[in-house]
Amino acid sequence: MHRPLRIAIIGAGPAGVYTADSLQKADIDFEVSIDLFDRYPAPFGLIRYGVAPDHPRIKGIIKALHRVMDRGDLRFIGNVDYGTDIHLDELRTYYDVIVFATGAIKDARLDIPGVDAQNSFGAADFVNWYDGHPDVDRHWDLSAKEVAVIGNGNVALDVARVLAKPARQMLETEIPDNVYQGLAASQVTDVHVFGRRGPAQVKFTPLELRELNSIEDCEIVLYEDDFEFDEASEKAAEESNQVRNMVNTLTNWLLEQEDRPEGSGASRRLHLHFLEAPEEILTEHGKVAGLRMQRMELDGTGNVRPTGEMKMYPVQAVYRAIGYFGSAVPQIQFDEERGIIKNEEGRVLGADGQPVPGLYTAGWIKRGPVGLIGHTKGDALETIGHIIEDVDHLYTAENPDEQAILDLLASRGIEYSDWHGWKKLDNYEIQLGDMKTANGPVERERVKVVDREEQLRLAAARAREAAHS
């Protein structure tokens, strides 16, 4: 074939960008022409809307993704919603290969009584709020004084840290103004983080844990009865530097706490509980009024079993941080139990269980919401390996001209953003940060634009075309 293989990647988050980058860098004897679609005007998905704004190291991944997109060999087409603005059969007219990298943005379900009460929140929704997601309401109810965070992963610690941190300490990040105002008005005094297993089995990373100690005006509270270690726990600490570091950090904090005078004077407290599993969210007049937890014990293998002992916590809000879950993709077979596209090593499967020619998947929607962002690179390599294997049978697009898809979007009146537009939006957010820095108490790296229409005003390609015509 004497033309490039036309590839559409649905989702311009880390999984989509890594897949595109890996294809461009692959040692192959054919050319590729890649378009990255996203339903939002801005790229980067999880990094922009799913990572806490006070994570400068992880946010640095955006710089790496930006360099990939800035090379000029990939095309970004934002504000185009697959399944609404364009459909599978249409994409197959313009592309030989379609890779779904739509991620997982919903909360996994916690099936306990009271979970649907007012002020019982999914952690993903809260993360979307403080990250300025354009589809989320600008207001968040932070009237509760005592809150519970259920989960022992990095997202649980992100949520707890943001709830416990003084708003002034968050001001140096990119948080939108409405988020700063909301956090400044927060009534939170006590944040309780609950994990069903012991300190040696937590799922967060040492960096996340240590960041808790940097929260100003906040005291970390631990409980001696929670520090239970069985044979499997001790073995895990011996064999894993990460487990050993976290156990040592937690144990040292407990010892320091015993030596600390009562009444530190901190206005907020962050309580870390282990070996407690949620049984019921207690309600009063439809609102969260407490949390009933069951005490667990280690069984010798690192797993836990219930003891039957119950404890009540008088909290007025609950944040469920037990994991993310993928959403079904139109016209694609979906595994409702695992929350992923049905696939075999990245090849999308049809209703008959066989791979569908030309359809692939990558990232969390392929494997589930597990692993750190860096793990997505290896995942992408597996998928593109199969694209390379299948290439001889993939040249199927009836209209592979690169302009054709843009003409279709224009004919439908769809305002799409492009890479040049994103750079304008990016620079505008940095300028907003400079303005706030000049007129405020701290230096601000940027101020994120939340409103979708405002994002489009800056980033839409058609608006620029009209201005020059």
PDB file of C-alpha atoms in Angstrom, residues 57-169:
ATOM      1  CA  ARG A  57       5.934  15.504  40.038  1.00  0.00           C
ATOM      2  CA  ILE A  58       3.025  13.653  38.475  1.00  0.00           C
ATOM      3  CA  LYS A  59       1.810  16.799  36.751  1.00  0.00           C
ATOM      4  CA  GLY A  60       5.236  16.837  35.112  1.00  0.00           C
ATOM      5  CA  ILE A  61       3.967  13.966  32.969  1.00  0.00           C
ATOM      6  CA  ILE A  62       1.943  16.591  31.109  1.00  0.00           C
ATOM      7  CA  LYS A  63       5.223  18.142  29.957  1.00  0.00           C
ATOM      8  CA  ALA A  64       6.314  14.801  28.506  1.00  0.00           C
ATOM      9  CA  LEU A  65       2.948  14.310  26.783  1.00  0.00           C
ATOM     10  CA  HIS A  66       3.090  17.898  25.537  1.00  0.00           C
ATOM     11  CA  ARG A  67       6.475  17.247  23.912  1.00  0.00           C
ATOM     12  CA  VAL A  68       5.034  14.213  22.115  1.00  0.00           C
ATOM     13  CA  MET A  69       2.068  16.170  20.779  1.00  0.00           C
ATOM     14  CA  ASP A  70       4.192  19.189  19.907  1.00  0.00           C
ATOM     15  CA  ARG A  71       6.397  17.271  17.447  1.00  0.00           C
ATOM     16  CA  GLY A  72       3.851  17.799  14.708  1.00  0.00           C
ATOM     17  CA  ASP A  73       3.468  14.158  13.619  1.00  0.00           C
ATOM     18  CA  LEU A  74       0.176  13.650  15.523  1.00  0.00           C
ATOM     19  CA  ARG A  75      -3.085  15.539  15.075  1.00  0.00           C
ATOM     20  CA  PHE A  76      -5.331  16.455  18.013  1.00  0.00           C
ATOM     21  CA  ILE A  77      -9.072  16.803  17.371  1.00  0.00           C
ATOM     22  CA  GLY A  78     -10.855  17.811  20.582  1.00  0.00           C
ATOM     23  CA  ASN A  79     -14.466  18.485  21.561  1.00  0.00           C
ATOM     24  CA  VAL A  80     -15.644  15.533  19.470  1.00  0.00           C
ATOM     25  CA  ASP A  81     -17.709  12.950  21.348  1.00  0.00           C
ATOM     26  CA  TYR A  82     -17.554   9.426  19.969  1.00  0.00           C
ATOM     27  CA  GLY A  83     -21.044   7.954  19.818  1.00  0.00           C
ATOM     28  CA  THR A  84     -22.680  11.387  19.602  1.00  0.00           C
ATOM     29  CA  ASP A  85     -20.780  13.579  17.147  1.00  0.00           C
ATOM     30  CA  ILE A  86     -19.384  10.678  15.155  1.00  0.00           C
ATOM     31  CA  HIS A  87     -20.124   6.969  15.053  1.00  0.00           C
ATOM     32  CA  LEU A  88     -18.196   3.768  14.483  1.00  0.00           C
ATOM     33  CA  ASP A  89     -19.318   3.132  10.910  1.00  0.00           C
ATOM     34  CA  GLU A  90     -18.367   6.696   9.968  1.00  0.00           C
ATOM     35  CA  LEU A  91     -14.928   6.412  11.541  1.00  0.00           C
ATOM     36  CA  ARG A  92     -14.332   3.203   9.632  1.00  0.00           C
ATOM     37  CA  THR A  93     -14.895   5.141   6.414  1.00  0.00           C
ATOM     38  CA  TYR A  94     -11.978   7.462   7.201  1.00  0.00           C
ATOM     39  CA  TYR A  95      -9.643   5.220   9.204  1.00  0.00           C
ATOM     40  CA  ASP A  96      -8.089   1.790   8.813  1.00  0.00           C
ATOM     41  CA  VAL A  97      -7.511   1.359  12.548  1.00  0.00           C
ATOM     42  CA  ILE A  98      -9.485   2.642  15.547  1.00  0.00           C
ATOM     43  CA  VAL A  99      -7.974   2.410  19.034  1.00  0.00           C
ATOM     44  CA  PHE A 100     -10.253   3.016  22.018  1.00  0.00           C
ATOM     45  CA  ALA A 101      -8.385   4.619  24.931  1.00  0.00           C
ATOM     46  CA  THR A 102     -11.319   6.171  26.768  1.00  0.00           C
ATOM     47  CA  GLY A 103     -10.122   5.368  30.291  1.00  0.00           C
ATOM     48  CA  ALA A 104     -12.291   4.908  33.391  1.00  0.00           C
ATOM     49  CA  ILE A 105     -13.824   7.930  35.097  1.00  0.00           C
ATOM     50  CA  LYS A 106     -16.710   6.548  37.178  1.00  0.00           C
ATOM     51  CA  ASP A 107     -16.539   5.269  40.756  1.00  0.00           C
ATOM     52  CA  ALA A 108     -16.720   1.566  41.454  1.00  0.00           C
ATOM     53  CA  ARG A 109     -19.921   0.681  43.280  1.00  0.00           C
ATOM     54  CA  LEU A 110     -19.886   0.117  47.055  1.00  0.00           C
ATOM     55  CA  ASP A 111     -22.843  -2.118  47.889  1.00  0.00           C
ATOM     56  CA  ILE A 112     -23.724  -1.293  51.484  1.00  0.00           C
ATOM     57  CA  PRO A 113     -26.897   0.187  53.001  1.00  0.00           C
ATOM     58  CA  GLY A 114     -27.090   3.973  52.909  1.00  0.00           C
ATOM     59  CA  VAL A 115     -24.644   4.410  50.039  1.00  0.00           C
ATOM     60  CA  ASP A 116     -27.056   6.642  48.133  1.00  0.00           C
ATOM     61  CA  ALA A 117     -27.615   9.074  51.009  1.00  0.00           C
ATOM     62  CA  GLN A 118     -27.061  12.788  50.582  1.00  0.00           C
ATOM     63  CA  ASN A 119     -23.382  13.620  51.261  1.00  0.00           C
ATOM     64  CA  SER A 120     -22.286  10.107  50.291  1.00  0.00           C
ATOM     65  CA  PHE A 121     -19.899  11.013  47.484  1.00  0.00           C
ATOM     66  CA  GLY A 122     -17.913   9.117  44.897  1.00  0.00           C
ATOM     67  CA  ALA A 123     -14.257  10.104  45.114  1.00  0.00           C
ATOM     68  CA  ALA A 124     -14.063  10.437  41.320  1.00  0.00           C
ATOM     69  CA  ASP A 125     -16.746  13.126  41.421  1.00  0.00           C
ATOM     70  CA  PHE A 126     -14.840  15.074  44.076  1.00  0.00           C
ATOM     71  CA  VAL A 127     -11.581  14.744  42.128  1.00  0.00           C
ATOM     72  CA  ASN A 128     -13.352  16.039  39.021  1.00  0.00           C
ATOM     73  CA  TRP A 129     -14.627  19.007  41.032  1.00  0.00           C
ATOM     74  CA  TYR A 130     -11.272  20.094  42.450  1.00  0.00           C
ATOM     75  CA  ASP A 131      -9.595  19.468  39.080  1.00  0.00           C
ATOM     76  CA  GLY A 132     -12.052  21.762  37.293  1.00  0.00           C
ATOM     77  CA  HIS A 133     -13.748  19.184  35.064  1.00  0.00           C
ATOM     78  CA  PRO A 134     -16.073  21.075  32.689  1.00  0.00           C
ATOM     79  CA  ASP A 135     -19.005  18.672  33.204  1.00  0.00           C
ATOM     80  CA  VAL A 136     -19.072  18.948  37.016  1.00  0.00           C
ATOM     81  CA  ASP A 137     -21.100  21.432  39.062  1.00  0.00           C
ATOM     82  CA  ARG A 138     -19.008  24.351  40.320  1.00  0.00           C
ATOM     83  CA  HIS A 139     -20.278  23.993  43.919  1.00  0.00           C
ATOM     84  CA  TRP A 140     -19.319  21.243  46.376  1.00  0.00           C
ATOM     85  CA  ASP A 141     -20.910  20.770  49.795  1.00  0.00           C
ATOM     86  CA  LEU A 142     -18.123  21.026  52.386  1.00  0.00           C
ATOM     87  CA  SER A 143     -20.369  21.778  55.357  1.00  0.00           C
ATOM     88  CA  ALA A 144     -19.568  18.498  57.162  1.00  0.00           C
ATOM     89  CA  LYS A 145     -17.118  18.761  60.047  1.00  0.00           C
ATOM     90  CA  GLU A 146     -16.284  15.062  60.317  1.00  0.00           C
ATOM     91  CA  VAL A 147     -15.840  13.100  57.087  1.00  0.00           C
ATOM     92  CA  ALA A 148     -14.872   9.547  56.196  1.00  0.00           C
ATOM     93  CA  VAL A 149     -12.809   8.423  53.214  1.00  0.00           C
ATOM     94  CA  ILE A 150     -13.225   4.717  52.439  1.00  0.00           C
ATOM     95  CA  GLY A 151     -10.222   3.240  50.651  1.00  0.00           C
ATOM     96  CA  ASN A 152      -6.482   2.775  51.023  1.00  0.00           C
ATOM     97  CA  GLY A 153      -5.209   3.702  47.580  1.00  0.00           C
ATOM     98  CA  ASN A 154      -3.625   6.842  46.177  1.00  0.00           C
ATOM     99  CA  VAL A 155      -6.981   8.398  45.272  1.00  0.00           C
ATOM    100  CA  ALA A 156      -8.166   7.981  48.872  1.00  0.00           C
ATOM    101  CA  LEU A 157      -5.082   9.809  50.127  1.00  0.00           C
ATOM    102  CA  ASP A 158      -5.506  12.522  47.478  1.00  0.00           C
ATOM    103  CA  VAL A 159      -9.081  13.122  48.613  1.00  0.00           C
ATOM    104  CA  ALA A 160      -8.116  13.098  52.287  1.00  0.00           C
ATOM    105  CA  ARG A 161      -5.186  15.447  51.714  1.00  0.00           C
ATOM    106  CA  VAL A 162      -7.275  17.981  49.786  1.00  0.00           C
ATOM    107  CA  LEU A 163      -9.976  17.869  52.481  1.00  0.00           C
ATOM    108  CA  ALA A 164      -7.452  18.332  55.289  1.00  0.00           C
ATOM    109  CA  LYS A 165      -5.194  20.892  53.631  1.00  0.00           C
ATOM    110  CA  PRO A 166      -5.711  24.624  54.267  1.00  0.00           C
ATOM    111  CA  ALA A 167      -7.040  26.374  51.167  1.00  0.00           C
ATOM    112  CA  ARG A 168      -4.133  28.835  51.261  1.00  0.00           C
ATOM    113  CA  GLN A 169      -1.726  25.917  50.786  1.00  0.00           C
TER     114      GLN A 169
END
